Amino acid sequence: MWRRLLVRRLALGLLTLWLVSLVVFAATLALPGDAATAILGKQATPERVQALREQLHLNEPVTTQYVNWIGGILTGDLGTSAATQQPVAELISTQIWNTVFLVVVAALIAIPVSLGLGVLAAVRRDRTVDHVISTAVLVAASLPEFVVSIILILLFATTVLQVLPAVSMLGPGQPAWEVPQSVILPAAALVVMVSPYIIRMMRGSMVEVLESEYVTMARLKGLSERAVIWRHAFPNAIAPAIQVTALQLAWMTGGVVVIEFVFRYPGIGQALVEAVSNRDLPVVQAVTLLAGAVYVGLNLLADVVTILITPKLRTAEQ
């Protein structure tokens, strides 16, 4: 049953990725204007425009363009950048790892802190701590990414304190882990953006579990409150929070675009903004499809982890 479930989820994920590839390809073709003219500029000669159109295969039928593109993706060839004439994989390799580093740092902070605050709010339900956490979560959830980023810049880089750089200090092609102070504010912005939803879900799930019969039975057996919370309540309450966490981590692949743009952080989001500005279709297609793959992969991983750590589901699978 476990293998069948995994195969079914994997097949659904592959189908989703194929549909995403269709949408991405159609969306890039639907951009207004001619891509070759946009790249070369209005002063370009018709011969140069025609040569670039042939290089980008824009003069071929749409179905042929899609088959060639998806075939290259499946064989590991992301194409050639129309703006720089570099292989797309080589062009965005450093940006990908910078974004991965940023997201991992933010996730390592946001996940345990959010789960802990959710449990604390549930255990202290309707008390001062619960009200403070709920109010802070509501305020944070109502703020868009760029507002959070600007507030952090004002607090820690310009107006109040000048302890961190307001924008990235990374040089061209430099990995982010070599200048860790450039990651602090972007990571903090991501933490503020994703934590509220995890906290709210964890609190709601934990409150429901704490009112269940088996938790009451555990308390009647004389177990300590810590054992009741972490050994009995938490493992059964975490499943919904895992699903929300996966969705929030997947959101980072999209929300990170705004944050990287504000902080001038040289990640995949910044590469996407520049590619859209330059009408660099191969880079836009590759980055967008990569974001879709990350989203599908994280959801699949969340399904697997949920079954593995949830006693009821794990027992049912056996």
mmCIF file of C-alpha atoms in Angstrom:
data_model
loop_
_atom_site.group_PDB
_atom_site.id
_atom_site.type_symbol
_atom_site.label_atom_id
_atom_site.label_comp_id
_atom_site.label_asym_id
_atom_site.label_seq_id
_atom_site.Cartn_x
_atom_site.Cartn_y
_atom_site.Cartn_z
ATOM 1 C CA MET A 1 0.000 0.000 0.000
ATOM 2 C CA TRP A 2 2.880 2.345 0.802
ATOM 3 C CA ARG A 3 4.503 1.719 -2.567
ATOM 4 C CA ARG A 4 1.237 2.172 -4.421
ATOM 5 C CA LEU A 5 0.629 5.486 -2.660
ATOM 6 C CA LEU A 6 4.138 6.696 -3.453
ATOM 7 C CA VAL A 7 3.847 5.687 -7.126
ATOM 8 C CA ARG A 8 0.455 7.386 -7.386
ATOM 9 C CA ARG A 9 1.747 10.623 -5.839
ATOM 10 C CA LEU A 10 4.840 10.530 -8.054
ATOM 11 C CA ALA A 11 2.729 10.030 -11.177
ATOM 12 C CA LEU A 12 0.492 12.924 -10.155
ATOM 13 C CA GLY A 13 3.579 15.069 -9.589
ATOM 14 C CA LEU A 14 4.963 14.255 -13.048
ATOM 15 C CA LEU A 15 1.590 15.067 -14.610
ATOM 16 C CA THR A 16 1.553 18.382 -12.746
ATOM 17 C CA LEU A 17 5.051 19.190 -13.978
ATOM 18 C CA TRP A 18 4.045 18.466 -17.565
ATOM 19 C CA LEU A 19 1.037 20.787 -17.226
ATOM 20 C CA VAL A 20 3.297 23.433 -15.687
ATOM 21 C CA SER A 21 5.665 23.123 -18.649
ATOM 22 C CA LEU A 22 2.758 23.731 -21.029
ATOM 23 C CA VAL A 23 1.641 26.804 -19.101
ATOM 24 C CA VAL A 24 5.185 28.198 -18.872
ATOM 25 C CA PHE A 25 5.834 27.686 -22.563
ATOM 26 C CA ALA A 26 2.494 29.205 -23.575
ATOM 27 C CA ALA A 27 2.946 32.167 -21.223
ATOM 28 C CA THR A 28 6.387 33.048 -22.610
ATOM 29 C CA LEU A 29 5.069 32.860 -26.168
ATOM 30 C CA ALA A 30 2.159 35.109 -25.211
ATOM 31 C CA LEU A 31 4.441 37.947 -24.076
ATOM 32 C CA PRO A 32 3.709 41.043 -26.168
ATOM 33 C CA GLY A 33 6.063 42.000 -28.986
ATOM 34 C CA ASP A 34 8.732 40.076 -30.809
ATOM 35 C CA ALA A 35 11.370 38.520 -28.553
ATOM 36 C CA ALA A 36 14.199 38.928 -31.073
ATOM 37 C CA THR A 37 13.429 42.624 -31.586
ATOM 38 C CA ALA A 38 13.136 43.181 -27.828
ATOM 39 C CA ILE A 39 16.544 41.591 -27.231
ATOM 40 C CA LEU A 40 18.409 43.360 -30.046
ATOM 41 C CA GLY A 41 16.590 46.679 -29.837
ATOM 42 C CA LYS A 42 14.687 48.664 -32.445
ATOM 43 C CA GLN A 43 17.894 49.757 -34.162
ATOM 44 C CA ALA A 44 18.833 46.194 -35.125
ATOM 45 C CA THR A 45 18.883 45.327 -38.816
ATOM 46 C CA PRO A 46 16.271 42.901 -40.183
ATOM 47 C CA GLU A 47 19.065 40.428 -40.950
ATOM 48 C CA ARG A 48 20.219 40.332 -37.315
ATOM 49 C CA VAL A 49 16.636 40.001 -36.092
ATOM 50 C CA GLN A 50 16.012 37.129 -38.501
ATOM 51 C CA ALA A 51 19.241 35.403 -37.444
ATOM 52 C CA LEU A 52 18.270 35.621 -33.784
ATOM 53 C CA ARG A 53 14.767 34.349 -34.543
ATOM 54 C CA GLU A 54 16.340 31.309 -36.195
ATOM 55 C CA GLN A 55 18.660 30.810 -33.232
ATOM 56 C CA LEU A 56 15.696 30.908 -30.839
ATOM 57 C CA HIS A 57 13.656 28.698 -33.210
ATOM 58 C CA LEU A 58 10.937 31.360 -33.249
ATOM 59 C CA ASN A 59 10.303 30.744 -36.953
ATOM 60 C CA GLU A 60 9.333 27.115 -36.325
ATOM 61 C CA PRO A 61 5.803 25.846 -35.529
ATOM 62 C CA VAL A 62 4.768 26.163 -31.888
ATOM 63 C CA THR A 63 4.507 22.386 -31.413
ATOM 64 C CA THR A 64 8.025 21.895 -32.770
ATOM 65 C CA GLN A 65 9.360 24.607 -30.469
ATOM 66 C CA TYR A 66 7.749 22.934 -27.464
ATOM 67 C CA VAL A 67 8.999 19.440 -28.367
ATOM 68 C CA ASN A 68 12.546 20.730 -28.860
ATOM 69 C CA TRP A 69 12.434 22.667 -25.616
ATOM 70 C CA ILE A 70 10.999 19.899 -23.428
ATOM 71 C CA GLY A 71 13.332 17.392 -25.078
ATOM 72 C CA GLY A 72 16.295 19.527 -24.102
ATOM 73 C CA ILE A 73 14.983 19.839 -20.536
ATOM 74 C CA LEU A 74 14.656 16.043 -20.242
ATOM 75 C CA THR A 75 18.246 15.560 -21.436
ATOM 76 C CA GLY A 76 19.629 18.236 -19.103
ATOM 77 C CA ASP A 77 20.012 20.932 -21.773
ATOM 78 C CA LEU A 78 18.299 24.097 -20.553
ATOM 79 C CA GLY A 79 19.154 25.948 -23.732
ATOM 80 C CA THR A 80 21.288 28.997 -24.460
ATOM 81 C CA SER A 81 20.659 32.460 -23.081
ATOM 82 C CA ALA A 82 19.520 34.788 -25.837
ATOM 83 C CA ALA A 83 21.002 37.802 -24.040
ATOM 84 C CA THR A 84 24.467 36.497 -23.136
ATOM 85 C CA GLN A 85 24.854 33.464 -25.447
ATOM 86 C CA GLN A 86 25.870 31.373 -22.418
ATOM 87 C CA PRO A 87 24.336 27.998 -21.578
ATOM 88 C CA VAL A 88 21.403 28.648 -19.254
ATOM 89 C CA ALA A 89 22.575 25.987 -16.790
ATOM 90 C CA GLU A 90 25.958 27.681 -16.502
ATOM 91 C CA LEU A 91 24.428 31.147 -16.297
ATOM 92 C CA ILE A 92 22.084 30.422 -13.394
ATOM 93 C CA SER A 93 24.151 27.830 -11.515
ATOM 94 C CA THR A 94 25.554 30.274 -8.947
ATOM 95 C CA GLN A 95 22.187 32.004 -8.539
ATOM 96 C CA ILE A 96 20.490 28.678 -7.877
ATOM 97 C CA TRP A 97 22.899 27.787 -5.087
ATOM 98 C CA ASN A 98 22.605 31.279 -3.596
ATOM 99 C CA THR A 99 18.830 30.929 -3.477
ATOM 100 C CA VAL A 100 19.071 27.402 -2.065
ATOM 101 C CA PHE A 101 21.388 28.669 0.670
ATOM 102 C CA LEU A 102 19.012 31.536 1.486
ATOM 103 C CA VAL A 103 15.941 29.287 1.619
ATOM 104 C CA VAL A 104 17.703 26.622 3.712
ATOM 105 C CA VAL A 105 18.878 29.209 6.249
ATOM 106 C CA ALA A 106 15.367 30.685 6.480
ATOM 107 C CA ALA A 107 13.764 27.226 6.769
ATOM 108 C CA LEU A 108 16.149 26.077 9.505
ATOM 109 C CA ILE A 109 15.089 29.095 11.547
ATOM 110 C CA ALA A 110 11.408 29.361 10.625
ATOM 111 C CA ILE A 111 10.321 25.724 11.010
ATOM 112 C CA PRO A 112 11.431 24.984 14.603
ATOM 113 C CA VAL A 113 10.570 28.486 15.813
ATOM 114 C CA SER A 114 7.102 28.370 14.217
ATOM 115 C CA LEU A 115 6.302 24.899 15.513
ATOM 116 C CA GLY A 116 7.501 25.849 18.993
ATOM 117 C CA LEU A 117 5.452 29.060 19.069
ATOM 118 C CA GLY A 118 2.400 27.181 17.783
ATOM 119 C CA VAL A 119 2.712 24.619 20.571
ATOM 120 C CA LEU A 120 3.290 27.364 23.156
ATOM 121 C CA ALA A 121 0.208 29.285 22.010
ATOM 122 C CA ALA A 122 -1.904 26.117 22.168
ATOM 123 C CA VAL A 123 -0.661 25.118 25.622
ATOM 124 C CA ARG A 124 -1.243 28.681 26.900
ATOM 125 C CA ARG A 125 -4.555 29.005 25.091
ATOM 126 C CA ASP A 126 -6.520 32.203 25.835
ATOM 127 C CA ARG A 127 -3.742 33.520 28.062
ATOM 128 C CA THR A 128 -1.503 36.534 27.568
ATOM 129 C CA VAL A 129 1.166 34.588 25.674
ATOM 130 C CA ASP A 130 -1.435 33.202 23.271
ATOM 131 C CA HIS A 131 -2.894 36.654 22.631
ATOM 132 C CA VAL A 132 0.535 38.193 22.016
ATOM 133 C CA ILE A 133 1.558 35.445 19.576
ATOM 134 C CA SER A 134 -1.782 35.543 17.751
ATOM 135 C CA THR A 135 -1.651 39.333 17.367
ATOM 136 C CA ALA A 136 1.941 39.281 16.101
ATOM 137 C CA VAL A 137 1.084 36.495 13.665
ATOM 138 C CA LEU A 138 -1.921 38.415 12.339
ATOM 139 C CA VAL A 139 0.152 41.563 11.789
ATOM 140 C CA ALA A 140 2.979 39.672 10.076
ATOM 141 C CA ALA A 141 0.580 37.770 7.819
ATOM 142 C CA SER A 142 -1.028 41.020 6.648
ATOM 143 C CA LEU A 143 2.217 42.582 5.421
ATOM 144 C CA PRO A 144 3.449 42.024 1.851
ATOM 145 C CA GLU A 145 7.006 40.882 1.199
ATOM 146 C CA PHE A 146 8.416 44.234 0.103
ATOM 147 C CA VAL A 147 7.002 46.016 3.181
ATOM 148 C CA VAL A 148 8.622 43.484 5.525
ATOM 149 C CA SER A 149 11.901 43.859 3.652
ATOM 150 C CA ILE A 150 11.813 47.667 3.849
ATOM 151 C CA ILE A 151 10.996 47.582 7.575
ATOM 152 C CA LEU A 152 13.970 45.310 8.229
ATOM 153 C CA ILE A 153 16.226 47.619 6.213
ATOM 154 C CA LEU A 154 15.041 50.640 8.205
ATOM 155 C CA LEU A 155 15.523 48.857 11.528
ATOM 156 C CA PHE A 156 18.865 47.144 10.982
ATOM 157 C CA ALA A 157 20.608 48.840 8.068
ATOM 158 C CA THR A 158 19.748 52.539 7.798
ATOM 159 C CA THR A 159 17.538 54.565 10.157
ATOM 160 C CA VAL A 160 17.605 52.831 13.557
ATOM 161 C CA LEU A 161 20.714 50.651 13.479
ATOM 162 C CA GLN A 162 23.509 50.339 10.950
ATOM 163 C CA VAL A 163 24.682 46.841 11.786
ATOM 164 C CA LEU A 164 23.829 44.989 8.546
ATOM 165 C CA PRO A 165 24.135 45.821 4.842
ATOM 166 C CA ALA A 166 20.958 47.134 3.237
ATOM 167 C CA VAL A 167 21.736 45.352 -0.030
ATOM 168 C CA SER A 168 23.805 42.345 -0.959
ATOM 169 C CA MET A 169 27.566 42.751 -0.854
ATOM 170 C CA LEU A 170 28.192 39.756 -3.119
ATOM 171 C CA GLY A 171 30.347 40.143 -6.182
ATOM 172 C CA PRO A 172 29.529 38.629 -9.593
ATOM 173 C CA GLY A 173 29.491 34.849 -9.305
ATOM 174 C CA GLN A 174 30.377 34.922 -5.591
ATOM 175 C CA PRO A 175 28.645 32.288 -3.396
ATOM 176 C CA ALA A 176 26.440 33.679 -0.646
ATOM 177 C CA TRP A 177 28.047 31.630 2.128
ATOM 178 C CA GLU A 178 31.286 33.571 1.656
ATOM 179 C CA VAL A 179 29.541 36.765 2.842
ATOM 180 C CA PRO A 180 27.030 35.485 5.438
ATOM 181 C CA GLN A 181 26.024 38.969 6.641
ATOM 182 C CA SER A 182 24.445 39.556 3.225
ATOM 183 C CA VAL A 183 22.034 36.685 3.890
ATOM 184 C CA ILE A 184 20.768 37.776 7.315
ATOM 185 C CA LEU A 185 18.163 40.364 6.288
ATOM 186 C CA PRO A 186 16.774 38.447 3.267
ATOM 187 C CA ALA A 187 16.517 35.306 5.418
ATOM 188 C CA ALA A 188 14.824 37.272 8.210
ATOM 189 C CA ALA A 189 12.282 38.613 5.705
ATOM 190 C CA LEU A 190 11.504 35.069 4.544
ATOM 191 C CA VAL A 191 11.137 33.882 8.135
ATOM 192 C CA VAL A 192 8.678 36.669 8.911
ATOM 193 C CA MET A 193 6.662 35.860 5.788
ATOM 194 C CA VAL A 194 6.318 32.079 6.203
ATOM 195 C CA SER A 195 6.133 31.697 9.984
ATOM 196 C CA PRO A 196 2.614 33.085 10.638
ATOM 197 C CA TYR A 197 0.841 30.404 8.632
ATOM 198 C CA ILE A 198 2.809 27.563 10.222
ATOM 199 C CA ILE A 199 2.200 28.976 13.712
ATOM 200 C CA ARG A 200 -1.534 29.319 13.149
ATOM 201 C CA MET A 201 -1.883 25.823 11.734
ATOM 202 C CA MET A 202 0.227 24.270 14.495
ATOM 203 C CA ARG A 203 -1.742 26.080 17.180
ATOM 204 C CA GLY A 204 -5.118 25.028 15.774
ATOM 205 C CA SER A 205 -4.071 21.422 15.304
ATOM 206 C CA MET A 206 -2.476 21.255 18.745
ATOM 207 C CA VAL A 207 -5.562 22.694 20.448
ATOM 208 C CA GLU A 208 -7.714 20.041 18.803
ATOM 209 C CA VAL A 209 -5.376 17.211 19.818
ATOM 210 C CA LEU A 210 -5.038 18.449 23.408
ATOM 211 C CA GLU A 211 -8.816 18.114 23.747
ATOM 212 C CA SER A 212 -8.841 14.525 22.452
ATOM 213 C CA GLU A 213 -9.591 11.457 24.557
ATOM 214 C CA TYR A 214 -6.181 9.804 24.271
ATOM 215 C CA VAL A 215 -4.446 12.935 25.613
ATOM 216 C CA THR A 216 -6.877 12.969 28.533
ATOM 217 C CA MET A 217 -6.113 9.290 29.122
ATOM 218 C CA ALA A 218 -2.372 9.981 29.077
ATOM 219 C CA ARG A 219 -2.827 12.639 31.748
ATOM 220 C CA LEU A 220 -4.966 10.306 33.855
ATOM 221 C CA LYS A 221 -2.144 7.756 33.752
ATOM 222 C CA GLY A 222 0.019 10.258 35.587
ATOM 223 C CA LEU A 223 2.363 11.235 32.772
ATOM 224 C CA SER A 224 4.112 14.573 33.095
ATOM 225 C CA GLU A 225 2.728 17.465 31.099
ATOM 226 C CA ARG A 226 5.915 17.588 29.018
ATOM 227 C CA ALA A 227 5.519 13.898 28.092
ATOM 228 C CA VAL A 228 1.865 14.410 27.241
ATOM 229 C CA ILE A 229 2.630 17.342 24.966
ATOM 230 C CA TRP A 230 5.740 16.084 23.153
ATOM 231 C CA ARG A 231 5.212 12.315 23.125
ATOM 232 C CA HIS A 232 1.453 12.091 22.616
ATOM 233 C CA ALA A 233 -0.008 15.386 21.398
ATOM 234 C CA PHE A 234 2.764 16.800 19.185
ATOM 235 C CA PRO A 235 3.285 13.755 16.886
ATOM 236 C CA ASN A 236 -0.452 13.616 16.138
ATOM 237 C CA ALA A 237 -0.827 17.378 15.690
ATOM 238 C CA ILE A 238 2.117 18.010 13.406
ATOM 239 C CA ALA A 239 0.696 16.476 10.195
ATOM 240 C CA PRO A 240 -1.345 19.550 9.110
ATOM 241 C CA ALA A 241 1.588 21.787 10.001
ATOM 242 C CA ILE A 242 3.873 19.740 7.754
ATOM 243 C CA GLN A 243 1.543 20.269 4.810
ATOM 244 C CA VAL A 244 1.447 24.015 5.452
ATOM 245 C CA THR A 245 5.218 24.083 5.927
ATOM 246 C CA ALA A 246 5.711 22.406 2.553
ATOM 247 C CA LEU A 247 3.408 24.942 0.922
ATOM 248 C CA GLN A 248 5.265 27.812 2.570
ATOM 249 C CA LEU A 249 8.663 26.464 1.515
ATOM 250 C CA ALA A 250 7.276 26.102 -1.997
ATOM 251 C CA TRP A 251 5.990 29.680 -1.759
ATOM 252 C CA MET A 252 9.565 30.766 -1.074
ATOM 253 C CA THR A 253 10.479 29.813 -4.646
ATOM 254 C CA GLY A 254 8.076 32.525 -5.799
ATOM 255 C CA GLY A 255 8.115 34.988 -2.916
ATOM 256 C CA VAL A 256 11.898 35.001 -2.897
ATOM 257 C CA VAL A 257 11.780 36.897 -6.201
ATOM 258 C CA VAL A 258 10.482 40.063 -4.509
ATOM 259 C CA ILE A 259 12.796 39.747 -1.529
ATOM 260 C CA GLU A 260 15.870 39.146 -3.679
ATOM 261 C CA PHE A 261 14.941 42.134 -5.821
ATOM 262 C CA VAL A 262 14.607 44.451 -2.801
ATOM 263 C CA PHE A 263 17.907 43.343 -1.267
ATOM 264 C CA ARG A 264 19.659 43.025 -4.654
ATOM 265 C CA TYR A 265 20.489 39.473 -3.659
ATOM 266 C CA PRO A 266 22.000 37.601 -6.630
ATOM 267 C CA GLY A 267 19.749 34.562 -6.546
ATOM 268 C CA ILE A 268 17.366 32.877 -8.914
ATOM 269 C CA GLY A 269 14.703 35.525 -8.300
ATOM 270 C CA GLN A 270 17.040 38.309 -9.399
ATOM 271 C CA ALA A 271 17.993 36.232 -12.451
ATOM 272 C CA LEU A 272 14.307 35.865 -13.341
ATOM 273 C CA VAL A 273 13.676 39.625 -13.062
ATOM 274 C CA GLU A 274 16.640 40.383 -15.308
ATOM 275 C CA ALA A 275 15.611 37.701 -17.803
ATOM 276 C CA VAL A 276 12.081 39.098 -18.040
ATOM 277 C CA SER A 277 13.454 42.616 -18.538
ATOM 278 C CA ASN A 278 15.750 41.358 -21.320
ATOM 279 C CA ARG A 279 13.095 39.084 -22.844
ATOM 280 C CA ASP A 280 15.542 36.219 -22.383
ATOM 281 C CA LEU A 281 12.990 33.462 -22.986
ATOM 282 C CA PRO A 282 15.238 30.421 -22.382
ATOM 283 C CA VAL A 283 16.202 31.712 -18.928
ATOM 284 C CA VAL A 284 12.608 32.648 -18.055
ATOM 285 C CA GLN A 285 11.350 29.212 -19.093
ATOM 286 C CA ALA A 286 14.096 27.346 -17.227
ATOM 287 C CA VAL A 287 13.729 29.306 -13.985
ATOM 288 C CA THR A 288 9.924 29.103 -13.969
ATOM 289 C CA LEU A 289 9.909 25.371 -14.659
ATOM 290 C CA LEU A 290 12.508 24.888 -11.922
ATOM 291 C CA ALA A 291 10.227 26.701 -9.465
ATOM 292 C CA GLY A 292 7.370 24.400 -10.473
ATOM 293 C CA ALA A 293 9.554 21.332 -9.968
ATOM 294 C CA VAL A 294 10.525 22.530 -6.475
ATOM 295 C CA TYR A 295 6.853 23.095 -5.599
ATOM 296 C CA VAL A 296 5.824 19.612 -6.736
ATOM 297 C CA GLY A 297 8.827 17.975 -5.068
ATOM 298 C CA LEU A 298 8.191 19.640 -1.713
ATOM 299 C CA ASN A 299 4.538 18.601 -1.731
ATOM 300 C CA LEU A 300 5.525 15.007 -2.503
ATOM 301 C CA LEU A 301 8.102 15.094 0.292
ATOM 302 C CA ALA A 302 5.491 16.485 2.706
ATOM 303 C CA ASP A 303 3.120 13.608 1.922
ATOM 304 C CA VAL A 304 5.830 11.036 2.616
ATOM 305 C CA VAL A 305 7.032 12.708 5.840
ATOM 306 C CA THR A 306 3.449 13.090 7.090
ATOM 307 C CA ILE A 307 2.862 9.341 6.847
ATOM 308 C CA LEU A 308 6.209 8.478 8.416
ATOM 309 C CA ILE A 309 5.826 10.643 11.518
ATOM 310 C CA THR A 310 2.059 10.367 12.125
ATOM 311 C CA PRO A 311 1.276 7.322 14.292
ATOM 312 C CA LYS A 312 -2.266 6.833 12.957
ATOM 313 C CA LEU A 313 -1.213 6.983 9.317
ATOM 314 C CA ARG A 314 1.889 4.872 9.895
ATOM 315 C CA THR A 315 -0.155 2.183 11.632
ATOM 316 C CA ALA A 316 -2.717 2.231 8.823
ATOM 317 C CA GLU A 317 0.033 1.773 6.243
ATOM 318 C CA GLN A 318 1.308 -1.296 8.077
#
